[in-house]
Amino acid sequence: MAHQPPALHVFKRRRQHEPVAWASRPSPSSAMSLVKALLGLTRVIAVCEKPQVLQRRNASNIARRIEMLASLFEEIRDLRRPLPPSVLLSFQELYSILSRAKLLLDDCREASYFCLLMEQESVAQQFQDLTQSMAVILQALPLELLDLQVEVKEQIHLVLAQVRKAKLYLDPGEIQLREEAKALLAKVENKKPLEILHLRKLFTRLQLLNIRDCETEMQRLEELRSEQYRSTQVVEKLTSFSCFVRYGKCVLYGIAEAAKFDVAADDAAARLQNSATTSSRNSSASEEVSTSGSDAADPAAAIAINPPEDFLCPINLEIMRDPVIVATGQTYERVAIARWLEGGHDTCPKSGQKLPHLRLIPNYALKNLITQWCLENNVPSFEKSDKKSTRRNEESLATNTVALEATKLTASFLTEMLLPSKSPETQNQAAYELRLLAKCGMDNRVCIANAGAIPLLVPLLLSKDPKTQENAVTALLNLSICESLKIPIMEARACEAIIEVLKSGGTMQARENAAATLFSLATVDDLKIVIGSKPDAIPALVKLLREGTSTRGKRDAATALYNLAVYQGNRASLVDTGAVPVLVSLLSDEEAAMPDDALALLTLIAGTPEGMTAIFQIPGAIPNLVRFLSHGSSRGKEHAIVVLLALCRTGGEPIVKSLLKDSNAFPSIYHLFTTGSTPRAKQKAGSLLKLLLKAAAAVAAAH
């Protein structure tokens, strides 16, 4: 028996709570309301938009036959007579069938064209099953018990005759089109050249006529791919289709239509694909949820809602499906942090702190919040996901030849469009498409790098066009998430250009993403030294920290500075460039996460003589730190006690005396020592208590 490939299940699963906008199920006890509901449903089906690309004949046939039933329900409504129980029962079943028919019509209109094409037998069978169900109900309907006009009875008999004779119908043209699509996919898989004429013919017949159509198709494929019940084989097929459509979009429309799209447009809108959260989505957090115009959106970023920053993994910038906590208290997506650890790292990607252990603790509270947010905002939810299904979705490209080869073709084509010989508009659009492509998946990033895009993106950082500059820096940001690409980016002499964007980028988002790129690159220890040695790097980050117009941008700058300050040789530069007053001022920032980020950076600076002096000289700095011991977050309290202890150890008697004079200091430190939210906070509080008690005893003895 021949092996059958797994069914794609081309329609999205509907949630049980999802409302049906076009009708509500009538009460079975109300005969007249049932008749009116049936009449309304037949009219809705008669006027609803039908599928225009695939399954047109099947959709037209069932809609026409249902419309012919309207005269029956109109006649019964006008008669206003009680319905016999057998008729009522038949009508209830008929309502169920018509409801399913309406859903099937909607699904065919809104489904992925590639999936409909590949699964046309399955979809046609659904139409046939509904038609046969109608035949059974109409055959059993006791028309003799109803006082109907002859014309109405004849109409019903005509419908019955049609549905009884109906056969499964497969459109020969659609079958041929599927073979042509399979042939093109096979060419991609076998690394054979594609003829653009054949590609255009396929896209035209599928009504993928422009960027908008292709983006919609990719979004539909992504929604299907994200559903957790799908097998690995099905996910790979859907990924293949999506990568193939992306290639076709770029080759046929992405560059040719560049002038039609304002890549600047839509920073506020839109999805989902190195950040600093426990959440600064340092990297393309800002970015990628930005699309270049409503017509051209990343399928993963197509959701026109910005998710809360804490819901995004700092490593892969995606909404977390399986959030886990590492030893430092930071939360990451399980697959992303597992890859980081498997790569031989023993530090926290965000904070740079060495991990005392590598255990990953599920963050169920955050997972529940993410699931609830997804439900409330109609975002594809990840409830009931497990490690296997999550890893399956993220790794499907690596094991999928068609998807991988299509991505290589896309990356090569877009890289060619970056060449200096191309027009500025073409380079801009190519940089934007690479920005989107680099957002999702390590394999995409590697394909882009292997195509030679990195050296061609670097000159665009100095472009006079603000959006070209922004697209180029954000593409490099997304590429830098891949550990193996950090050194190649630096070797392409991108660092100086990135710093130039950070200093005077044409848009604030470009400056913020430049800061995020430096953070990403500085996760490599050797690069902390290289970046910190650039004269303008730290001053430009401090300037963004001071002048940034968004919390995300400030957090990007703070986290980049933190990563650089992990190398002790960079700390004096932070003090010299005026970072300390800015950080202290941020302790009063109303955004909850900003003071914690500022305190984290102060923990590194306070241990140096220069940093201690700079902090101590700021009026109110010590009382502000003491206040955090009682009113800060768990993370803030820990950082505040670390800073105070470092100040006392570095600054000695003057700082100790200032703490002893603060009436809130001793109670706050003691409370943290006895009820500290973290072991480290309790330990540091105990050490500071001993130091203060010793100093107090010395003062008492002196008197």
PDB file of C-alpha atoms in Angstrom, residues 258-524:
ATOM      1  CA  ALA A 258       9.972  49.160  -3.905  1.00  0.00           C
ATOM      2  CA  ALA A 259       8.882  52.632  -4.905  1.00  0.00           C
ATOM      3  CA  LYS A 260       5.284  51.846  -3.986  1.00  0.00           C
ATOM      4  CA  PHE A 261       6.045  51.211  -0.340  1.00  0.00           C
ATOM      5  CA  ASP A 262       6.974  53.686   2.336  1.00  0.00           C
ATOM      6  CA  VAL A 263       9.330  51.623   4.419  1.00  0.00           C
ATOM      7  CA  ALA A 264       9.147  54.358   7.020  1.00  0.00           C
ATOM      8  CA  ALA A 265       5.500  54.073   7.708  1.00  0.00           C
ATOM      9  CA  ASP A 266       4.406  51.751  10.394  1.00  0.00           C
ATOM     10  CA  ASP A 267       6.641  51.733  13.444  1.00  0.00           C
ATOM     11  CA  ALA A 268       3.659  51.695  15.764  1.00  0.00           C
ATOM     12  CA  ALA A 269       1.891  48.780  14.178  1.00  0.00           C
ATOM     13  CA  ALA A 270       2.492  45.178  14.024  1.00  0.00           C
ATOM     14  CA  ARG A 271       4.671  40.414  15.072  1.00  0.00           C
ATOM     15  CA  LEU A 272       6.005  38.444  16.191  1.00  0.00           C
ATOM     16  CA  GLN A 273      10.607  37.133  15.747  1.00  0.00           C
ATOM     17  CA  ASN A 274      18.350  39.991  21.306  1.00  0.00           C
ATOM     18  CA  SER A 275      16.892  42.045  23.721  1.00  0.00           C
ATOM     19  CA  ALA A 276      17.228  43.079  27.220  1.00  0.00           C
ATOM     20  CA  THR A 277      14.174  42.169  29.191  1.00  0.00           C
ATOM     21  CA  THR A 278      13.605  40.348  31.547  1.00  0.00           C
ATOM     22  CA  SER A 279      12.940  42.218  28.920  1.00  0.00           C
ATOM     23  CA  SER A 280      14.442  45.063  27.184  1.00  0.00           C
ATOM     24  CA  ARG A 281      13.914  43.563  23.876  1.00  0.00           C
ATOM     25  CA  ASN A 282      17.162  45.047  23.197  1.00  0.00           C
ATOM     26  CA  SER A 283      17.450  44.040  19.793  1.00  0.00           C
ATOM     27  CA  SER A 284      14.879  44.050  17.290  1.00  0.00           C
ATOM     28  CA  ALA A 285      12.319  44.191  19.820  1.00  0.00           C
ATOM     29  CA  SER A 286      11.825  47.664  18.723  1.00  0.00           C
ATOM     30  CA  GLU A 287      12.288  46.782  15.404  1.00  0.00           C
ATOM     31  CA  GLU A 288      10.671  43.855  14.256  1.00  0.00           C
ATOM     32  CA  VAL A 289       7.403  44.590  15.447  1.00  0.00           C
ATOM     33  CA  SER A 290       7.729  47.403  13.069  1.00  0.00           C
ATOM     34  CA  THR A 291       6.750  46.736   9.526  1.00  0.00           C
ATOM     35  CA  SER A 292       7.578  48.773   6.544  1.00  0.00           C
ATOM     36  CA  GLY A 293       4.189  49.882   5.660  1.00  0.00           C
ATOM     37  CA  SER A 294       0.915  48.141   6.132  1.00  0.00           C
ATOM     38  CA  ASP A 295       1.301  46.374   2.838  1.00  0.00           C
ATOM     39  CA  ALA A 296       4.574  44.685   3.620  1.00  0.00           C
ATOM     40  CA  ALA A 297       4.675  42.938   6.922  1.00  0.00           C
ATOM     41  CA  ASP A 298       6.766  40.140   8.293  1.00  0.00           C
ATOM     42  CA  PRO A 299       4.430  37.146   8.665  1.00  0.00           C
ATOM     43  CA  ALA A 300       5.695  36.579  12.145  1.00  0.00           C
ATOM     44  CA  ALA A 301       5.258  40.248  12.848  1.00  0.00           C
ATOM     45  CA  ALA A 302       1.960  40.652  11.169  1.00  0.00           C
ATOM     46  CA  ILE A 303       0.038  40.990  14.405  1.00  0.00           C
ATOM     47  CA  ALA A 304      -0.731  44.674  14.636  1.00  0.00           C
ATOM     48  CA  ILE A 305      -0.303  44.701  18.403  1.00  0.00           C
ATOM     49  CA  ASN A 306       2.902  45.294  20.295  1.00  0.00           C
ATOM     50  CA  PRO A 307       3.246  42.573  22.934  1.00  0.00           C
ATOM     51  CA  PRO A 308       4.485  43.603  26.385  1.00  0.00           C
ATOM     52  CA  GLU A 309       8.279  43.597  26.479  1.00  0.00           C
ATOM     53  CA  ASP A 310       8.380  41.087  29.329  1.00  0.00           C
ATOM     54  CA  PHE A 311       6.629  38.553  27.081  1.00  0.00           C
ATOM     55  CA  LEU A 312       9.508  38.526  24.576  1.00  0.00           C
ATOM     56  CA  CYS A 313      12.548  36.309  24.934  1.00  0.00           C
ATOM     57  CA  PRO A 314      15.700  38.475  25.163  1.00  0.00           C
ATOM     58  CA  ILE A 315      17.512  36.056  22.846  1.00  0.00           C
ATOM     59  CA  ASN A 316      15.165  35.365  19.922  1.00  0.00           C
ATOM     60  CA  LEU A 317      12.758  38.303  20.352  1.00  0.00           C
ATOM     61  CA  GLU A 318       9.712  36.046  20.050  1.00  0.00           C
ATOM     62  CA  ILE A 319       6.739  35.822  22.372  1.00  0.00           C
ATOM     63  CA  MET A 320       7.800  33.100  24.776  1.00  0.00           C
ATOM     64  CA  ARG A 321       5.997  29.780  24.493  1.00  0.00           C
ATOM     65  CA  ASP A 322       7.818  27.971  27.274  1.00  0.00           C
ATOM     66  CA  PRO A 323       9.418  30.612  29.540  1.00  0.00           C
ATOM     67  CA  VAL A 324      12.032  29.375  31.995  1.00  0.00           C
ATOM     68  CA  ILE A 325      14.069  31.088  34.712  1.00  0.00           C
ATOM     69  CA  VAL A 326      17.856  30.754  34.910  1.00  0.00           C
ATOM     70  CA  ALA A 327      19.959  31.062  38.051  1.00  0.00           C
ATOM     71  CA  THR A 328      20.265  34.865  37.756  1.00  0.00           C
ATOM     72  CA  GLY A 329      16.497  35.268  37.800  1.00  0.00           C
ATOM     73  CA  GLN A 330      16.213  36.220  34.120  1.00  0.00           C
ATOM     74  CA  THR A 331      13.539  34.563  31.987  1.00  0.00           C
ATOM     75  CA  TYR A 332      14.116  33.147  28.503  1.00  0.00           C
ATOM     76  CA  GLU A 333      12.419  30.900  25.980  1.00  0.00           C
ATOM     77  CA  ARG A 334      13.452  27.341  26.857  1.00  0.00           C
ATOM     78  CA  VAL A 335      14.718  26.431  23.384  1.00  0.00           C
ATOM     79  CA  ALA A 336      16.674  29.683  23.013  1.00  0.00           C
ATOM     80  CA  ILE A 337      18.467  29.500  26.361  1.00  0.00           C
ATOM     81  CA  ALA A 338      19.085  25.769  25.895  1.00  0.00           C
ATOM     82  CA  ARG A 339      20.876  26.508  22.623  1.00  0.00           C
ATOM     83  CA  TRP A 340      22.913  29.199  24.375  1.00  0.00           C
ATOM     84  CA  LEU A 341      23.982  26.767  27.095  1.00  0.00           C
ATOM     85  CA  GLU A 342      24.632  23.972  24.616  1.00  0.00           C
ATOM     86  CA  GLY A 343      27.014  26.340  22.827  1.00  0.00           C
ATOM     87  CA  GLY A 344      29.342  26.161  25.830  1.00  0.00           C
ATOM     88  CA  HIS A 345      28.244  29.380  27.549  1.00  0.00           C
ATOM     89  CA  ASP A 346      27.928  29.455  31.336  1.00  0.00           C
ATOM     90  CA  THR A 347      26.763  33.057  31.687  1.00  0.00           C
ATOM     91  CA  CYS A 348      23.380  34.785  31.603  1.00  0.00           C
ATOM     92  CA  PRO A 349      22.973  36.264  28.070  1.00  0.00           C
ATOM     93  CA  LYS A 350      21.400  39.448  29.369  1.00  0.00           C
ATOM     94  CA  SER A 351      23.334  40.268  32.520  1.00  0.00           C
ATOM     95  CA  GLY A 352      26.603  38.555  31.666  1.00  0.00           C
ATOM     96  CA  GLN A 353      26.730  37.059  35.167  1.00  0.00           C
ATOM     97  CA  LYS A 354      28.205  33.591  35.588  1.00  0.00           C
ATOM     98  CA  LEU A 355      25.484  31.012  36.240  1.00  0.00           C
ATOM     99  CA  PRO A 356      26.109  29.074  39.467  1.00  0.00           C
ATOM    100  CA  HIS A 357      24.029  26.233  38.034  1.00  0.00           C
ATOM    101  CA  LEU A 358      22.366  25.435  34.689  1.00  0.00           C
ATOM    102  CA  ARG A 359      18.941  24.366  35.923  1.00  0.00           C
ATOM    103  CA  LEU A 360      15.977  25.826  34.041  1.00  0.00           C
ATOM    104  CA  ILE A 361      12.892  26.495  36.159  1.00  0.00           C
ATOM    105  CA  PRO A 362       9.525  26.862  34.362  1.00  0.00           C
ATOM    106  CA  ASN A 363       7.995  30.315  34.787  1.00  0.00           C
ATOM    107  CA  TYR A 364       4.367  29.231  34.999  1.00  0.00           C
ATOM    108  CA  ALA A 365       3.116  32.612  36.197  1.00  0.00           C
ATOM    109  CA  LEU A 366       4.518  34.398  33.141  1.00  0.00           C
ATOM    110  CA  LYS A 367       3.324  31.636  30.833  1.00  0.00           C
ATOM    111  CA  ASN A 368      -0.235  32.066  32.126  1.00  0.00           C
ATOM    112  CA  LEU A 369      -0.029  35.832  31.605  1.00  0.00           C
ATOM    113  CA  ILE A 370       1.211  35.358  28.042  1.00  0.00           C
ATOM    114  CA  THR A 371      -1.542  32.862  27.264  1.00  0.00           C
ATOM    115  CA  GLN A 372      -4.192  35.217  28.647  1.00  0.00           C
ATOM    116  CA  TRP A 373      -2.802  38.140  26.670  1.00  0.00           C
ATOM    117  CA  CYS A 374      -2.788  36.047  23.486  1.00  0.00           C
ATOM    118  CA  LEU A 375      -6.431  35.122  24.001  1.00  0.00           C
ATOM    119  CA  GLU A 376      -7.481  38.707  24.724  1.00  0.00           C
ATOM    120  CA  ASN A 377      -5.663  40.104  21.688  1.00  0.00           C
ATOM    121  CA  ASN A 378      -6.534  37.325  19.222  1.00  0.00           C
ATOM    122  CA  VAL A 379      -2.880  36.352  18.904  1.00  0.00           C
ATOM    123  CA  PRO A 380      -2.131  32.701  18.059  1.00  0.00           C
ATOM    124  CA  SER A 381      -1.758  31.204  21.493  1.00  0.00           C
ATOM    125  CA  PHE A 382       0.818  28.768  22.709  1.00  0.00           C
ATOM    126  CA  GLU A 383      -1.090  27.100  25.495  1.00  0.00           C
ATOM    127  CA  LYS A 384      -0.408  23.418  25.955  1.00  0.00           C
ATOM    128  CA  SER A 385       2.862  23.722  24.072  1.00  0.00           C
ATOM    129  CA  ASP A 386       5.704  21.421  25.036  1.00  0.00           C
ATOM    130  CA  LYS A 387       9.411  21.285  24.405  1.00  0.00           C
ATOM    131  CA  LYS A 388       9.029  18.954  21.461  1.00  0.00           C
ATOM    132  CA  SER A 389       6.497  21.082  19.605  1.00  0.00           C
ATOM    133  CA  THR A 390       8.377  24.318  20.349  1.00  0.00           C
ATOM    134  CA  ARG A 391      11.691  22.909  19.165  1.00  0.00           C
ATOM    135  CA  ARG A 392       9.910  21.434  16.156  1.00  0.00           C
ATOM    136  CA  ASN A 393       8.651  24.832  15.018  1.00  0.00           C
ATOM    137  CA  GLU A 394      11.972  26.593  15.503  1.00  0.00           C
ATOM    138  CA  GLU A 395      14.097  23.919  13.886  1.00  0.00           C
ATOM    139  CA  SER A 396      11.865  22.956  10.980  1.00  0.00           C
ATOM    140  CA  LEU A 397      13.961  24.951   8.511  1.00  0.00           C
ATOM    141  CA  ALA A 398      17.176  23.104   9.341  1.00  0.00           C
ATOM    142  CA  THR A 399      15.669  19.724   8.424  1.00  0.00           C
ATOM    143  CA  ASN A 400      13.626  20.992   5.484  1.00  0.00           C
ATOM    144  CA  THR A 401      15.459  21.009   2.169  1.00  0.00           C
ATOM    145  CA  VAL A 402      12.845  22.994   0.241  1.00  0.00           C
ATOM    146  CA  ALA A 403      12.613  25.681   2.910  1.00  0.00           C
ATOM    147  CA  LEU A 404      16.373  25.922   3.297  1.00  0.00           C
ATOM    148  CA  GLU A 405      17.045  26.138  -0.433  1.00  0.00           C
ATOM    149  CA  ALA A 406      14.247  28.676  -0.918  1.00  0.00           C
ATOM    150  CA  THR A 407      15.730  30.776   1.867  1.00  0.00           C
ATOM    151  CA  LYS A 408      19.163  30.563   0.244  1.00  0.00           C
ATOM    152  CA  LEU A 409      17.675  31.726  -3.052  1.00  0.00           C
ATOM    153  CA  THR A 410      15.912  34.602  -1.319  1.00  0.00           C
ATOM    154  CA  ALA A 411      19.035  35.655   0.568  1.00  0.00           C
ATOM    155  CA  SER A 412      21.185  35.505  -2.589  1.00  0.00           C
ATOM    156  CA  PHE A 413      18.681  37.513  -4.603  1.00  0.00           C
ATOM    157  CA  LEU A 414      18.336  40.211  -1.933  1.00  0.00           C
ATOM    158  CA  THR A 415      22.094  40.386  -1.416  1.00  0.00           C
ATOM    159  CA  GLU A 416      22.573  41.023  -5.116  1.00  0.00           C
ATOM    160  CA  MET A 417      20.122  43.919  -4.797  1.00  0.00           C
ATOM    161  CA  LEU A 418      22.448  45.534  -2.224  1.00  0.00           C
ATOM    162  CA  LEU A 419      25.268  45.986  -4.738  1.00  0.00           C
ATOM    163  CA  PRO A 420      26.454  49.596  -5.241  1.00  0.00           C
ATOM    164  CA  SER A 421      25.331  49.423  -8.860  1.00  0.00           C
ATOM    165  CA  LYS A 422      21.688  49.172  -7.763  1.00  0.00           C
ATOM    166  CA  SER A 423      19.509  52.203  -7.179  1.00  0.00           C
ATOM    167  CA  PRO A 424      19.157  53.612  -3.643  1.00  0.00           C
ATOM    168  CA  GLU A 425      15.476  52.646  -3.658  1.00  0.00           C
ATOM    169  CA  THR A 426      16.323  49.048  -4.542  1.00  0.00           C
ATOM    170  CA  GLN A 427      19.006  48.881  -1.859  1.00  0.00           C
ATOM    171  CA  ASN A 428      16.576  50.249   0.690  1.00  0.00           C
ATOM    172  CA  GLN A 429      13.907  47.673  -0.103  1.00  0.00           C
ATOM    173  CA  ALA A 430      16.456  44.852  -0.157  1.00  0.00           C
ATOM    174  CA  ALA A 431      17.768  45.911   3.264  1.00  0.00           C
ATOM    175  CA  TYR A 432      14.210  45.954   4.559  1.00  0.00           C
ATOM    176  CA  GLU A 433      13.484  42.474   3.243  1.00  0.00           C
ATOM    177  CA  LEU A 434      16.729  41.177   4.771  1.00  0.00           C
ATOM    178  CA  ARG A 435      15.724  42.820   8.024  1.00  0.00           C
ATOM    179  CA  LEU A 436      12.518  40.791   8.035  1.00  0.00           C
ATOM    180  CA  LEU A 437      14.183  37.595   6.870  1.00  0.00           C
ATOM    181  CA  ALA A 438      16.880  37.855   9.554  1.00  0.00           C
ATOM    182  CA  LYS A 439      14.283  38.315  12.253  1.00  0.00           C
ATOM    183  CA  CYS A 440      13.199  34.691  12.411  1.00  0.00           C
ATOM    184  CA  GLY A 441      15.491  31.741  12.798  1.00  0.00           C
ATOM    185  CA  MET A 442      19.200  31.106  13.049  1.00  0.00           C
ATOM    186  CA  ASP A 443      19.201  29.313   9.695  1.00  0.00           C
ATOM    187  CA  ASN A 444      17.829  32.403   7.955  1.00  0.00           C
ATOM    188  CA  ARG A 445      20.633  34.475   9.451  1.00  0.00           C
ATOM    189  CA  VAL A 446      23.292  32.019   8.378  1.00  0.00           C
ATOM    190  CA  CYS A 447      21.875  31.932   4.836  1.00  0.00           C
ATOM    191  CA  ILE A 448      22.033  35.733   4.660  1.00  0.00           C
ATOM    192  CA  ALA A 449      25.602  35.800   5.913  1.00  0.00           C
ATOM    193  CA  ASN A 450      26.689  33.047   3.538  1.00  0.00           C
ATOM    194  CA  ALA A 451      25.182  35.007   0.654  1.00  0.00           C
ATOM    195  CA  GLY A 452      27.620  37.827   1.461  1.00  0.00           C
ATOM    196  CA  ALA A 453      25.120  40.387   2.726  1.00  0.00           C
ATOM    197  CA  ILE A 454      27.033  41.629   5.789  1.00  0.00           C
ATOM    198  CA  PRO A 455      29.774  43.604   3.957  1.00  0.00           C
ATOM    199  CA  LEU A 456      27.127  45.118   1.665  1.00  0.00           C
ATOM    200  CA  LEU A 457      24.905  46.205   4.560  1.00  0.00           C
ATOM    201  CA  VAL A 458      27.712  48.072   6.331  1.00  0.00           C
ATOM    202  CA  PRO A 459      28.009  50.954   3.777  1.00  0.00           C
ATOM    203  CA  LEU A 460      24.250  51.488   4.000  1.00  0.00           C
ATOM    204  CA  LEU A 461      24.681  52.431   7.660  1.00  0.00           C
ATOM    205  CA  LEU A 462      26.134  55.717   6.402  1.00  0.00           C
ATOM    206  CA  SER A 463      23.321  56.307   3.925  1.00  0.00           C
ATOM    207  CA  LYS A 464      21.783  59.765   3.893  1.00  0.00           C
ATOM    208  CA  ASP A 465      18.348  58.171   3.651  1.00  0.00           C
ATOM    209  CA  PRO A 466      17.077  57.618   7.234  1.00  0.00           C
ATOM    210  CA  LYS A 467      15.033  54.527   6.400  1.00  0.00           C
ATOM    211  CA  THR A 468      17.829  52.826   4.480  1.00  0.00           C
ATOM    212  CA  GLN A 469      20.077  53.446   7.459  1.00  0.00           C
ATOM    213  CA  GLU A 470      17.454  52.099   9.853  1.00  0.00           C
ATOM    214  CA  ASN A 471      16.800  48.984   7.786  1.00  0.00           C
ATOM    215  CA  ALA A 472      20.521  48.252   7.474  1.00  0.00           C
ATOM    216  CA  VAL A 473      21.285  48.602  11.186  1.00  0.00           C
ATOM    217  CA  THR A 474      18.256  46.546  12.130  1.00  0.00           C
ATOM    218  CA  ALA A 475      19.210  43.811   9.673  1.00  0.00           C
ATOM    219  CA  LEU A 476      22.671  43.689  11.255  1.00  0.00           C
ATOM    220  CA  LEU A 477      21.066  43.663  14.682  1.00  0.00           C
ATOM    221  CA  ASN A 478      19.023  40.603  13.782  1.00  0.00           C
ATOM    222  CA  LEU A 479      22.044  38.915  12.239  1.00  0.00           C
ATOM    223  CA  SER A 480      24.102  39.603  15.360  1.00  0.00           C
ATOM    224  CA  ILE A 481      21.779  37.429  17.415  1.00  0.00           C
ATOM    225  CA  CYS A 482      23.479  34.443  15.794  1.00  0.00           C
ATOM    226  CA  GLU A 483      26.563  33.713  17.883  1.00  0.00           C
ATOM    227  CA  SER A 484      28.672  32.665  14.893  1.00  0.00           C
ATOM    228  CA  LEU A 485      28.003  35.957  13.062  1.00  0.00           C
ATOM    229  CA  LYS A 486      29.194  38.417  15.712  1.00  0.00           C
ATOM    230  CA  ILE A 487      32.856  38.189  14.709  1.00  0.00           C
ATOM    231  CA  PRO A 488      32.119  38.412  10.940  1.00  0.00           C
ATOM    232  CA  ILE A 489      30.089  41.567  11.578  1.00  0.00           C
ATOM    233  CA  MET A 490      33.010  43.113  13.420  1.00  0.00           C
ATOM    234  CA  GLU A 491      35.470  41.944  10.759  1.00  0.00           C
ATOM    235  CA  ALA A 492      33.351  43.749   8.162  1.00  0.00           C
ATOM    236  CA  ARG A 493      34.247  46.963  10.015  1.00  0.00           C
ATOM    237  CA  ALA A 494      30.659  47.501  11.059  1.00  0.00           C
ATOM    238  CA  CYS A 495      31.484  48.719  14.557  1.00  0.00           C
ATOM    239  CA  GLU A 496      32.488  52.278  13.630  1.00  0.00           C
ATOM    240  CA  ALA A 497      29.467  52.659  11.333  1.00  0.00           C
ATOM    241  CA  ILE A 498      27.105  51.321  13.996  1.00  0.00           C
ATOM    242  CA  ILE A 499      28.524  53.831  16.482  1.00  0.00           C
ATOM    243  CA  GLU A 500      27.983  56.591  13.922  1.00  0.00           C
ATOM    244  CA  VAL A 501      24.310  55.579  13.638  1.00  0.00           C
ATOM    245  CA  LEU A 502      24.114  55.526  17.439  1.00  0.00           C
ATOM    246  CA  LYS A 503      25.504  59.069  17.589  1.00  0.00           C
ATOM    247  CA  SER A 504      23.552  60.735  14.816  1.00  0.00           C
ATOM    248  CA  GLY A 505      21.190  58.273  13.174  1.00  0.00           C
ATOM    249  CA  GLY A 506      18.443  59.674  11.017  1.00  0.00           C
ATOM    250  CA  THR A 507      15.702  58.171  13.200  1.00  0.00           C
ATOM    251  CA  MET A 508      15.514  57.455  16.905  1.00  0.00           C
ATOM    252  CA  GLN A 509      14.671  53.834  16.134  1.00  0.00           C
ATOM    253  CA  ALA A 510      17.904  53.537  14.150  1.00  0.00           C
ATOM    254  CA  ARG A 511      19.855  54.906  17.127  1.00  0.00           C
ATOM    255  CA  GLU A 512      18.095  52.551  19.522  1.00  0.00           C
ATOM    256  CA  ASN A 513      18.712  49.533  17.323  1.00  0.00           C
ATOM    257  CA  ALA A 514      22.356  50.539  16.977  1.00  0.00           C
ATOM    258  CA  ALA A 515      22.597  50.436  20.777  1.00  0.00           C
ATOM    259  CA  ALA A 516      20.924  47.033  20.777  1.00  0.00           C
ATOM    260  CA  THR A 517      23.423  45.820  18.179  1.00  0.00           C
ATOM    261  CA  LEU A 518      26.335  46.870  20.352  1.00  0.00           C
ATOM    262  CA  PHE A 519      24.758  45.045  23.275  1.00  0.00           C
ATOM    263  CA  SER A 520      24.418  41.909  21.162  1.00  0.00           C
ATOM    264  CA  LEU A 521      27.994  42.079  19.898  1.00  0.00           C
ATOM    265  CA  ALA A 522      29.359  42.778  23.364  1.00  0.00           C
ATOM    266  CA  THR A 523      28.152  39.423  24.673  1.00  0.00           C
ATOM    267  CA  VAL A 524      31.467  38.145  23.272  1.00  0.00           C
TER     268      VAL A 524
END
